[in-house]
Amino acid sequence: MNTLLIYGAAGYTGGMAAEHAASAGLNLVLAGREKDRPRLEALAGRLGAGVRLFSIEDSDAVMAGLNGVSVLLNAAGPFANTAEPLMSAAIRAGGHYLDFSAELDTYREALALDGKAREARVMLLPGGGGSVAMLGSLAGHAIARVQNARKISIALQVTGAMSRGSAISASQIAPETLHLVNGELVTRSPEEVREFDFGGGPQSSFPVTLPDLVTIHHATGVVQIETFVCITAGAFPTREAKDLPVGPSFEEREACRYQASVEVTGVDGIVVRSMLDTVNGYTFTAIAAAEAARRVLGGEVQPGFQTPAGLFGNGFAETIADTRIIDL
């Protein structure tokens, strides 16, 4: 078994991840629903990949679809609908699970399945691409600069247009704003805006519930974590999600890089700050997801729920495209 199956490869980011996986020479199968057959077959023909068609509502069909698959990359959002059934199927089938979800519930579900995954010697790696890989690497880098980190404040700057799939996923996320206090997720006011430096001076950022509250805590043990987002003009869609383009063009992605900023406080009160500068988020996600799959296929595996920075090290993000971390 040395096969990567990408479920949802007919989608915007899934298709880009398939391109990168094929370029890396991976043994590739593209999968999705029957209605996606034309796009999947066209892409598979171009990449020299196989095609499998099944719906996640049919558990027998899912198990048949995962036959002989060593790594499953779930690219089918909203992940609220797909992550748990595909993680459970991967555990039963004995193949490792990856995705690039930005939805907190995906990570809660992975934690709930951790015991079963360990028993089956299966790895669950949600967030193998995307902001979780970015912010996990940035936080890990900054934590190493202090003695016994006690608090992490981290923010992602989102630039450029959202894809249709991202907008649909965002519309289904509960509006409750959470942060991690003494290791527990508790509510906070969404109006507690603060400033972060993304390389061009302080910018206002608002608190949001990001899965990094779970993943950074899991990887580092820090029990006080807060997450923020700074959205530039034009990044948040004003139309209904169904009316949006499938995703930003290559030129739009090239013009809109992403940044992230972190502030870590040590037990001695010393505060350090670092920032991450990278390519557009969709470009990063596709490349990072394919690279994570390549490394897992190559044997970089730990059973149970894992995070990208915890599994691959804090330098993982800097191996993706033109990504760099700078100490401020």
PDB file of N, CA and C in Angstrom, residues 158-250:
ATOM      1  N   VAL A 158      -5.465  37.703   6.422  1.00  0.00           N
ATOM      2  CA  VAL A 158      -6.060  37.108   5.224  1.00  0.00           C
ATOM      3  C   VAL A 158      -6.167  38.176   4.153  1.00  0.00           C
ATOM      4  N   THR A 159      -5.582  37.897   2.987  1.00  0.00           N
ATOM      5  CA  THR A 159      -5.638  38.855   1.876  1.00  0.00           C
ATOM      6  C   THR A 159      -6.188  38.165   0.637  1.00  0.00           C
ATOM      7  N   GLY A 160      -6.780  38.951  -0.249  1.00  0.00           N
ATOM      8  CA  GLY A 160      -7.308  38.400  -1.488  1.00  0.00           C
ATOM      9  C   GLY A 160      -8.670  37.762  -1.288  1.00  0.00           C
ATOM     10  N   ALA A 161      -9.250  37.321  -2.388  1.00  0.00           N
ATOM     11  CA  ALA A 161     -10.611  36.783  -2.365  1.00  0.00           C
ATOM     12  C   ALA A 161     -10.654  35.369  -1.806  1.00  0.00           C
ATOM     13  N   MET A 162     -11.808  35.017  -1.230  1.00  0.00           N
ATOM     14  CA  MET A 162     -12.046  33.666  -0.743  1.00  0.00           C
ATOM     15  C   MET A 162     -12.597  32.795  -1.867  1.00  0.00           C
ATOM     16  N   SER A 163     -12.359  31.496  -1.756  1.00  0.00           N
ATOM     17  CA  SER A 163     -12.970  30.560  -2.698  1.00  0.00           C
ATOM     18  C   SER A 163     -14.422  30.327  -2.303  1.00  0.00           C
ATOM     19  N   ARG A 164     -15.193  29.783  -3.246  1.00  0.00           N
ATOM     20  CA  ARG A 164     -16.585  29.465  -2.950  1.00  0.00           C
ATOM     21  C   ARG A 164     -16.683  28.460  -1.799  1.00  0.00           C
ATOM     22  N   GLY A 165     -15.824  27.445  -1.824  1.00  0.00           N
ATOM     23  CA  GLY A 165     -15.855  26.427  -0.781  1.00  0.00           C
ATOM     24  C   GLY A 165     -15.527  26.988   0.583  1.00  0.00           C
ATOM     25  N   SER A 166     -14.525  27.885   0.652  1.00  0.00           N
ATOM     26  CA  SER A 166     -14.162  28.494   1.934  1.00  0.00           C
ATOM     27  C   SER A 166     -15.304  29.332   2.481  1.00  0.00           C
ATOM     28  N   ALA A 167     -15.987  30.057   1.597  1.00  0.00           N
ATOM     29  CA  ALA A 167     -17.098  30.893   2.033  1.00  0.00           C
ATOM     30  C   ALA A 167     -18.250  30.041   2.563  1.00  0.00           C
ATOM     31  N   ILE A 168     -18.511  28.916   1.909  1.00  0.00           N
ATOM     32  CA  ILE A 168     -19.569  28.018   2.381  1.00  0.00           C
ATOM     33  C   ILE A 168     -19.198  27.435   3.734  1.00  0.00           C
ATOM     34  N   SER A 169     -17.949  27.001   3.885  1.00  0.00           N
ATOM     35  CA  SER A 169     -17.500  26.463   5.174  1.00  0.00           C
ATOM     36  C   SER A 169     -17.602  27.515   6.273  1.00  0.00           C
ATOM     37  N   ALA A 170     -17.161  28.741   5.962  1.00  0.00           N
ATOM     38  CA  ALA A 170     -17.191  29.816   6.954  1.00  0.00           C
ATOM     39  C   ALA A 170     -18.612  30.125   7.404  1.00  0.00           C
ATOM     40  N   SER A 171     -19.569  30.015   6.479  1.00  0.00           N
ATOM     41  CA  SER A 171     -20.961  30.325   6.811  1.00  0.00           C
ATOM     42  C   SER A 171     -21.563  29.307   7.763  1.00  0.00           C
ATOM     43  N   GLN A 172     -20.953  28.123   7.866  1.00  0.00           N
ATOM     44  CA  GLN A 172     -21.493  27.065   8.723  1.00  0.00           C
ATOM     45  C   GLN A 172     -20.802  26.987  10.077  1.00  0.00           C
ATOM     46  N   ILE A 173     -19.782  27.797  10.298  1.00  0.00           N
ATOM     47  CA  ILE A 173     -19.076  27.774  11.575  1.00  0.00           C
ATOM     48  C   ILE A 173     -19.875  28.557  12.616  1.00  0.00           C
ATOM     49  N   ALA A 174     -20.006  27.986  13.801  1.00  0.00           N
ATOM     50  CA  ALA A 174     -20.747  28.646  14.874  1.00  0.00           C
ATOM     51  C   ALA A 174     -20.103  29.997  15.197  1.00  0.00           C
ATOM     52  N   PRO A 175     -20.915  31.022  15.441  1.00  0.00           N
ATOM     53  CA  PRO A 175     -20.367  32.367  15.668  1.00  0.00           C
ATOM     54  C   PRO A 175     -19.714  32.553  17.029  1.00  0.00           C
ATOM     55  N   GLU A 176     -19.802  31.587  17.926  1.00  0.00           N
ATOM     56  CA  GLU A 176     -19.238  31.732  19.258  1.00  0.00           C
ATOM     57  C   GLU A 176     -17.735  31.978  19.199  1.00  0.00           C
ATOM     58  N   THR A 177     -17.270  32.986  19.922  1.00  0.00           N
ATOM     59  CA  THR A 177     -15.850  33.309  19.952  1.00  0.00           C
ATOM     60  C   THR A 177     -15.226  32.693  21.201  1.00  0.00           C
ATOM     61  N   LEU A 178     -14.188  31.868  21.000  1.00  0.00           N
ATOM     62  CA  LEU A 178     -13.566  31.135  22.087  1.00  0.00           C
ATOM     63  C   LEU A 178     -12.090  31.485  22.208  1.00  0.00           C
ATOM     64  N   HIS A 179     -11.542  31.277  23.399  1.00  0.00           N
ATOM     65  CA  HIS A 179     -10.098  31.267  23.597  1.00  0.00           C
ATOM     66  C   HIS A 179      -9.792  30.194  24.634  1.00  0.00           C
ATOM     67  N   LEU A 180      -8.519  29.866  24.768  1.00  0.00           N
ATOM     68  CA  LEU A 180      -8.110  28.808  25.682  1.00  0.00           C
ATOM     69  C   LEU A 180      -7.620  29.437  26.983  1.00  0.00           C
ATOM     70  N   VAL A 181      -8.252  29.071  28.075  1.00  0.00           N
ATOM     71  CA  VAL A 181      -7.906  29.593  29.397  1.00  0.00           C
ATOM     72  C   VAL A 181      -7.684  28.404  30.329  1.00  0.00           C
ATOM     73  N   ASN A 182      -6.465  28.278  30.845  1.00  0.00           N
ATOM     74  CA  ASN A 182      -6.116  27.156  31.718  1.00  0.00           C
ATOM     75  C   ASN A 182      -6.456  25.812  31.076  1.00  0.00           C
ATOM     76  N   GLY A 183      -6.229  25.754  29.763  1.00  0.00           N
ATOM     77  CA  GLY A 183      -6.428  24.513  29.043  1.00  0.00           C
ATOM     78  C   GLY A 183      -7.858  24.214  28.645  1.00  0.00           C
ATOM     79  N   GLU A 184      -8.787  25.132  28.939  1.00  0.00           N
ATOM     80  CA  GLU A 184     -10.198  24.922  28.612  1.00  0.00           C
ATOM     81  C   GLU A 184     -10.671  25.989  27.629  1.00  0.00           C
ATOM     82  N   LEU A 185     -11.521  25.590  26.679  1.00  0.00           N
ATOM     83  CA  LEU A 185     -12.098  26.541  25.736  1.00  0.00           C
ATOM     84  C   LEU A 185     -13.255  27.270  26.399  1.00  0.00           C
ATOM     85  N   VAL A 186     -13.158  28.587  26.458  1.00  0.00           N
ATOM     86  CA  VAL A 186     -14.210  29.400  27.074  1.00  0.00           C
ATOM     87  C   VAL A 186     -14.544  30.561  26.142  1.00  0.00           C
ATOM     88  N   THR A 187     -15.733  31.115  26.308  1.00  0.00           N
ATOM     89  CA  THR A 187     -16.174  32.202  25.440  1.00  0.00           C
ATOM     90  C   THR A 187     -15.492  33.504  25.822  1.00  0.00           C
ATOM     91  N   ARG A 188     -15.408  34.385  24.844  1.00  0.00           N
ATOM     92  CA  ARG A 188     -14.875  35.719  25.069  1.00  0.00           C
ATOM     93  C   ARG A 188     -15.655  36.699  24.204  1.00  0.00           C
ATOM     94  N   SER A 189     -15.487  37.963  24.452  1.00  0.00           N
ATOM     95  CA  SER A 189     -16.174  38.977  23.656  1.00  0.00           C
ATOM     96  C   SER A 189     -15.513  39.106  22.283  1.00  0.00           C
ATOM     97  N   PRO A 190     -16.305  39.105  21.208  1.00  0.00           N
ATOM     98  CA  PRO A 190     -15.734  39.306  19.870  1.00  0.00           C
ATOM     99  C   PRO A 190     -15.267  40.730  19.629  1.00  0.00           C
ATOM    100  N   GLU A 191     -15.514  41.610  20.591  1.00  0.00           N
ATOM    101  CA  GLU A 191     -15.148  43.019  20.435  1.00  0.00           C
ATOM    102  C   GLU A 191     -13.781  43.352  21.038  1.00  0.00           C
ATOM    103  N   GLU A 192     -13.086  42.341  21.557  1.00  0.00           N
ATOM    104  CA  GLU A 192     -11.777  42.576  22.172  1.00  0.00           C
ATOM    105  C   GLU A 192     -10.697  42.622  21.086  1.00  0.00           C
ATOM    106  N   VAL A 193     -10.766  43.657  20.272  1.00  0.00           N
ATOM    107  CA  VAL A 193      -9.836  43.845  19.155  1.00  0.00           C
ATOM    108  C   VAL A 193      -8.474  44.274  19.694  1.00  0.00           C
ATOM    109  N   ARG A 194      -7.401  43.795  19.059  1.00  0.00           N
ATOM    110  CA  ARG A 194      -6.054  44.234  19.423  1.00  0.00           C
ATOM    111  C   ARG A 194      -5.195  44.311  18.173  1.00  0.00           C
ATOM    112  N   GLU A 195      -4.019  44.886  18.315  1.00  0.00           N
ATOM    113  CA  GLU A 195      -3.145  45.114  17.164  1.00  0.00           C
ATOM    114  C   GLU A 195      -2.023  44.084  17.103  1.00  0.00           C
ATOM    115  N   PHE A 196      -1.691  43.686  15.860  1.00  0.00           N
ATOM    116  CA  PHE A 196      -0.557  42.815  15.584  1.00  0.00           C
ATOM    117  C   PHE A 196       0.251  43.423  14.445  1.00  0.00           C
ATOM    118  N   ASP A 197       1.550  43.194  14.472  1.00  0.00           N
ATOM    119  CA  ASP A 197       2.441  43.672  13.417  1.00  0.00           C
ATOM    120  C   ASP A 197       2.709  42.523  12.448  1.00  0.00           C
ATOM    121  N   PHE A 198       2.247  42.692  11.212  1.00  0.00           N
ATOM    122  CA  PHE A 198       2.462  41.685  10.173  1.00  0.00           C
ATOM    123  C   PHE A 198       3.618  42.068   9.246  1.00  0.00           C
ATOM    124  N   GLY A 199       4.469  42.967   9.735  1.00  0.00           N
ATOM    125  CA  GLY A 199       5.622  43.387   8.951  1.00  0.00           C
ATOM    126  C   GLY A 199       5.533  44.794   8.433  1.00  0.00           C
ATOM    127  N   GLY A 200       4.354  45.399   8.526  1.00  0.00           N
ATOM    128  CA  GLY A 200       4.184  46.762   8.031  1.00  0.00           C
ATOM    129  C   GLY A 200       3.632  47.702   9.070  1.00  0.00           C
ATOM    130  N   GLY A 201       3.809  47.361  10.339  1.00  0.00           N
ATOM    131  CA  GLY A 201       3.271  48.180  11.416  1.00  0.00           C
ATOM    132  C   GLY A 201       2.000  47.563  11.986  1.00  0.00           C
ATOM    133  N   PRO A 202       1.539  48.051  13.149  1.00  0.00           N
ATOM    134  CA  PRO A 202       0.381  47.473  13.827  1.00  0.00           C
ATOM    135  C   PRO A 202      -0.894  47.557  12.986  1.00  0.00           C
ATOM    136  N   GLN A 203      -1.671  46.469  13.017  1.00  0.00           N
ATOM    137  CA  GLN A 203      -2.964  46.430  12.329  1.00  0.00           C
ATOM    138  C   GLN A 203      -3.994  45.799  13.253  1.00  0.00           C
ATOM    139  N   SER A 204      -5.196  46.370  13.243  1.00  0.00           N
ATOM    140  CA  SER A 204      -6.262  45.872  14.095  1.00  0.00           C
ATOM    141  C   SER A 204      -6.692  44.469  13.663  1.00  0.00           C
ATOM    142  N   SER A 205      -6.844  43.590  14.631  1.00  0.00           N
ATOM    143  CA  SER A 205      -7.252  42.213  14.385  1.00  0.00           C
ATOM    144  C   SER A 205      -8.320  41.844  15.398  1.00  0.00           C
ATOM    145  N   PHE A 206      -9.293  41.071  14.975  1.00  0.00           N
ATOM    146  CA  PHE A 206     -10.387  40.731  15.879  1.00  0.00           C
ATOM    147  C   PHE A 206     -10.324  39.259  16.283  1.00  0.00           C
ATOM    148  N   PRO A 207     -10.755  38.946  17.498  1.00  0.00           N
ATOM    149  CA  PRO A 207     -10.678  37.565  17.973  1.00  0.00           C
ATOM    150  C   PRO A 207     -11.649  36.660  17.220  1.00  0.00           C
ATOM    151  N   VAL A 208     -11.190  35.470  16.873  1.00  0.00           N
ATOM    152  CA  VAL A 208     -12.014  34.469  16.218  1.00  0.00           C
ATOM    153  C   VAL A 208     -11.667  33.100  16.801  1.00  0.00           C
ATOM    154  N   THR A 209     -12.543  32.155  16.558  1.00  0.00           N
ATOM    155  CA  THR A 209     -12.316  30.792  17.013  1.00  0.00           C
ATOM    156  C   THR A 209     -11.606  30.017  15.915  1.00  0.00           C
ATOM    157  N   LEU A 210     -10.315  29.808  16.061  1.00  0.00           N
ATOM    158  CA  LEU A 210      -9.534  29.038  15.096  1.00  0.00           C
ATOM    159  C   LEU A 210      -9.170  27.684  15.707  1.00  0.00           C
ATOM    160  N   PRO A 211      -8.988  26.655  14.876  1.00  0.00           N
ATOM    161  CA  PRO A 211      -8.620  25.340  15.407  1.00  0.00           C
ATOM    162  C   PRO A 211      -7.260  25.318  16.081  1.00  0.00           C
ATOM    163  N   ASP A 212      -6.467  26.363  15.862  1.00  0.00           N
ATOM    164  CA  ASP A 212      -5.146  26.449  16.490  1.00  0.00           C
ATOM    165  C   ASP A 212      -5.244  26.519  18.008  1.00  0.00           C
ATOM    166  N   LEU A 213      -6.407  26.877  18.537  1.00  0.00           N
ATOM    167  CA  LEU A 213      -6.616  26.809  19.977  1.00  0.00           C
ATOM    168  C   LEU A 213      -6.394  25.387  20.483  1.00  0.00           C
ATOM    169  N   VAL A 214      -6.774  24.409  19.649  1.00  0.00           N
ATOM    170  CA  VAL A 214      -6.596  22.997  19.993  1.00  0.00           C
ATOM    171  C   VAL A 214      -5.227  22.496  19.556  1.00  0.00           C
ATOM    172  N   THR A 215      -4.836  22.801  18.317  1.00  0.00           N
ATOM    173  CA  THR A 215      -3.614  22.200  17.776  1.00  0.00           C
ATOM    174  C   THR A 215      -2.348  22.743  18.438  1.00  0.00           C
ATOM    175  N   ILE A 216      -2.288  24.046  18.682  1.00  0.00           N
ATOM    176  CA  ILE A 216      -1.095  24.604  19.326  1.00  0.00           C
ATOM    177  C   ILE A 216      -0.998  24.107  20.769  1.00  0.00           C
ATOM    178  N   HIS A 217      -2.127  24.042  21.451  1.00  0.00           N
ATOM    179  CA  HIS A 217      -2.128  23.490  22.812  1.00  0.00           C
ATOM    180  C   HIS A 217      -1.646  22.037  22.804  1.00  0.00           C
ATOM    181  N   HIS A 218      -2.135  21.256  21.859  1.00  0.00           N
ATOM    182  CA  HIS A 218      -1.765  19.840  21.772  1.00  0.00           C
ATOM    183  C   HIS A 218      -0.269  19.683  21.513  1.00  0.00           C
ATOM    184  N   ALA A 219       0.283  20.530  20.647  1.00  0.00           N
ATOM    185  CA  ALA A 219       1.695  20.405  20.271  1.00  0.00           C
ATOM    186  C   ALA A 219       2.646  20.980  21.308  1.00  0.00           C
ATOM    187  N   THR A 220       2.203  21.992  22.069  1.00  0.00           N
ATOM    188  CA  THR A 220       3.124  22.715  22.956  1.00  0.00           C
ATOM    189  C   THR A 220       2.817  22.577  24.439  1.00  0.00           C
ATOM    190  N   GLY A 221       1.570  22.275  24.778  1.00  0.00           N
ATOM    191  CA  GLY A 221       1.178  22.216  26.178  1.00  0.00           C
ATOM    192  C   GLY A 221       0.844  23.562  26.783  1.00  0.00           C
ATOM    193  N   VAL A 222       0.982  24.653  26.034  1.00  0.00           N
ATOM    194  CA  VAL A 222       0.637  25.986  26.554  1.00  0.00           C
ATOM    195  C   VAL A 222      -0.873  26.057  26.778  1.00  0.00           C
ATOM    196  N   VAL A 223      -1.283  26.586  27.923  1.00  0.00           N
ATOM    197  CA  VAL A 223      -2.698  26.508  28.308  1.00  0.00           C
ATOM    198  C   VAL A 223      -3.446  27.835  28.175  1.00  0.00           C
ATOM    199  N   GLN A 224      -2.744  28.898  27.749  1.00  0.00           N
ATOM    200  CA  GLN A 224      -3.395  30.196  27.523  1.00  0.00           C
ATOM    201  C   GLN A 224      -3.139  30.586  26.066  1.00  0.00           C
ATOM    202  N   ILE A 225      -4.158  30.479  25.228  1.00  0.00           N
ATOM    203  CA  ILE A 225      -3.988  30.757  23.792  1.00  0.00           C
ATOM    204  C   ILE A 225      -5.181  31.562  23.299  1.00  0.00           C
ATOM    205  N   GLU A 226      -4.889  32.590  22.512  1.00  0.00           N
ATOM    206  CA  GLU A 226      -5.948  33.357  21.856  1.00  0.00           C
ATOM    207  C   GLU A 226      -5.588  33.537  20.390  1.00  0.00           C
ATOM    208  N   THR A 227      -6.630  33.510  19.543  1.00  0.00           N
ATOM    209  CA  THR A 227      -6.427  33.553  18.087  1.00  0.00           C
ATOM    210  C   THR A 227      -7.216  34.709  17.485  1.00  0.00           C
ATOM    211  N   PHE A 228      -6.596  35.349  16.489  1.00  0.00           N
ATOM    212  CA  PHE A 228      -7.169  36.538  15.865  1.00  0.00           C
ATOM    213  C   PHE A 228      -7.046  36.431  14.344  1.00  0.00           C
ATOM    214  N   VAL A 229      -7.829  37.252  13.653  1.00  0.00           N
ATOM    215  CA  VAL A 229      -7.725  37.373  12.202  1.00  0.00           C
ATOM    216  C   VAL A 229      -7.769  38.847  11.826  1.00  0.00           C
ATOM    217  N   CYS A 230      -6.932  39.213  10.873  1.00  0.00           N
ATOM    218  CA  CYS A 230      -6.971  40.541  10.259  1.00  0.00           C
ATOM    219  C   CYS A 230      -7.356  40.337   8.801  1.00  0.00           C
ATOM    220  N   ILE A 231      -8.501  40.852   8.414  1.00  0.00           N
ATOM    221  CA  ILE A 231      -8.997  40.655   7.049  1.00  0.00           C
ATOM    222  C   ILE A 231      -8.859  41.957   6.282  1.00  0.00           C
ATOM    223  N   THR A 232      -8.129  41.912   5.186  1.00  0.00           N
ATOM    224  CA  THR A 232      -7.921  43.113   4.379  1.00  0.00           C
ATOM    225  C   THR A 232      -9.141  43.388   3.502  1.00  0.00           C
ATOM    226  N   ALA A 233      -9.200  44.588   2.970  1.00  0.00           N
ATOM    227  CA  ALA A 233     -10.324  44.988   2.122  1.00  0.00           C
ATOM    228  C   ALA A 233     -10.470  44.035   0.939  1.00  0.00           C
ATOM    229  N   GLY A 234     -11.706  43.599   0.715  1.00  0.00           N
ATOM    230  CA  GLY A 234     -11.989  42.733  -0.421  1.00  0.00           C
ATOM    231  C   GLY A 234     -11.838  41.255  -0.140  1.00  0.00           C
ATOM    232  N   ALA A 235     -11.305  40.896   1.039  1.00  0.00           N
ATOM    233  CA  ALA A 235     -11.092  39.480   1.339  1.00  0.00           C
ATOM    234  C   ALA A 235     -12.381  38.780   1.741  1.00  0.00           C
ATOM    235  N   PHE A 236     -13.284  39.524   2.399  1.00  0.00           N
ATOM    236  CA  PHE A 236     -14.524  38.892   2.847  1.00  0.00           C
ATOM    237  C   PHE A 236     -15.600  39.107   1.789  1.00  0.00           C
ATOM    238  N   PRO A 237     -16.240  38.019   1.325  1.00  0.00           N
ATOM    239  CA  PRO A 237     -17.193  38.140   0.227  1.00  0.00           C
ATOM    240  C   PRO A 237     -18.438  38.922   0.621  1.00  0.00           C
ATOM    241  N   THR A 238     -18.954  39.710  -0.308  1.00  0.00           N
ATOM    242  CA  THR A 238     -20.190  40.457  -0.087  1.00  0.00           C
ATOM    243  C   THR A 238     -21.371  39.805  -0.777  1.00  0.00           C
ATOM    244  N   ARG A 239     -21.098  38.806  -1.635  1.00  0.00           N
ATOM    245  CA  ARG A 239     -22.171  38.062  -2.302  1.00  0.00           C
ATOM    246  C   ARG A 239     -22.417  36.743  -1.598  1.00  0.00           C
ATOM    247  N   GLU A 240     -23.542  36.106  -1.924  1.00  0.00           N
ATOM    248  CA  GLU A 240     -23.800  34.775  -1.394  1.00  0.00           C
ATOM    249  C   GLU A 240     -22.732  33.816  -1.904  1.00  0.00           C
ATOM    250  N   ALA A 241     -22.396  32.830  -1.065  1.00  0.00           N
ATOM    251  CA  ALA A 241     -21.314  31.904  -1.401  1.00  0.00           C
ATOM    252  C   ALA A 241     -21.547  31.206  -2.732  1.00  0.00           C
ATOM    253  N   LYS A 242     -22.792  30.824  -2.994  1.00  0.00           N
ATOM    254  CA  LYS A 242     -23.090  30.084  -4.231  1.00  0.00           C
ATOM    255  C   LYS A 242     -22.842  30.913  -5.480  1.00  0.00           C
ATOM    256  N   ASP A 243     -22.779  32.230  -5.330  1.00  0.00           N
ATOM    257  CA  ASP A 243     -22.580  33.115  -6.485  1.00  0.00           C
ATOM    258  C   ASP A 243     -21.116  33.499  -6.688  1.00  0.00           C
ATOM    259  N   LEU A 244     -20.230  33.025  -5.820  1.00  0.00           N
ATOM    260  CA  LEU A 244     -18.817  33.379  -5.920  1.00  0.00           C
ATOM    261  C   LEU A 244     -18.124  32.529  -6.986  1.00  0.00           C
ATOM    262  N   PRO A 245     -17.025  33.019  -7.539  1.00  0.00           N
ATOM    263  CA  PRO A 245     -16.194  32.174  -8.408  1.00  0.00           C
ATOM    264  C   PRO A 245     -15.665  30.991  -7.614  1.00  0.00           C
ATOM    265  N   VAL A 246     -15.267  29.940  -8.323  1.00  0.00           N
ATOM    266  CA  VAL A 246     -14.780  28.747  -7.625  1.00  0.00           C
ATOM    267  C   VAL A 246     -13.573  29.071  -6.753  1.00  0.00           C
ATOM    268  N   GLY A 247     -12.776  30.048  -7.169  1.00  0.00           N
ATOM    269  CA  GLY A 247     -11.629  30.453  -6.370  1.00  0.00           C
ATOM    270  C   GLY A 247     -10.838  31.526  -7.080  1.00  0.00           C
ATOM    271  N   PRO A 248      -9.909  32.181  -6.372  1.00  0.00           N
ATOM    272  CA  PRO A 248      -9.099  33.223  -7.007  1.00  0.00           C
ATOM    273  C   PRO A 248      -8.220  32.650  -8.115  1.00  0.00           C
ATOM    274  N   SER A 249      -7.975  33.469  -9.115  1.00  0.00           N
ATOM    275  CA  SER A 249      -7.132  33.056 -10.242  1.00  0.00           C
ATOM    276  C   SER A 249      -5.669  32.978  -9.812  1.00  0.00           C
ATOM    277  N   PHE A 250      -4.847  32.398 -10.670  1.00  0.00           N
ATOM    278  CA  PHE A 250      -3.411  32.325 -10.395  1.00  0.00           C
ATOM    279  C   PHE A 250      -2.848  33.724 -10.173  1.00  0.00           C
TER     280      PHE A 250
END
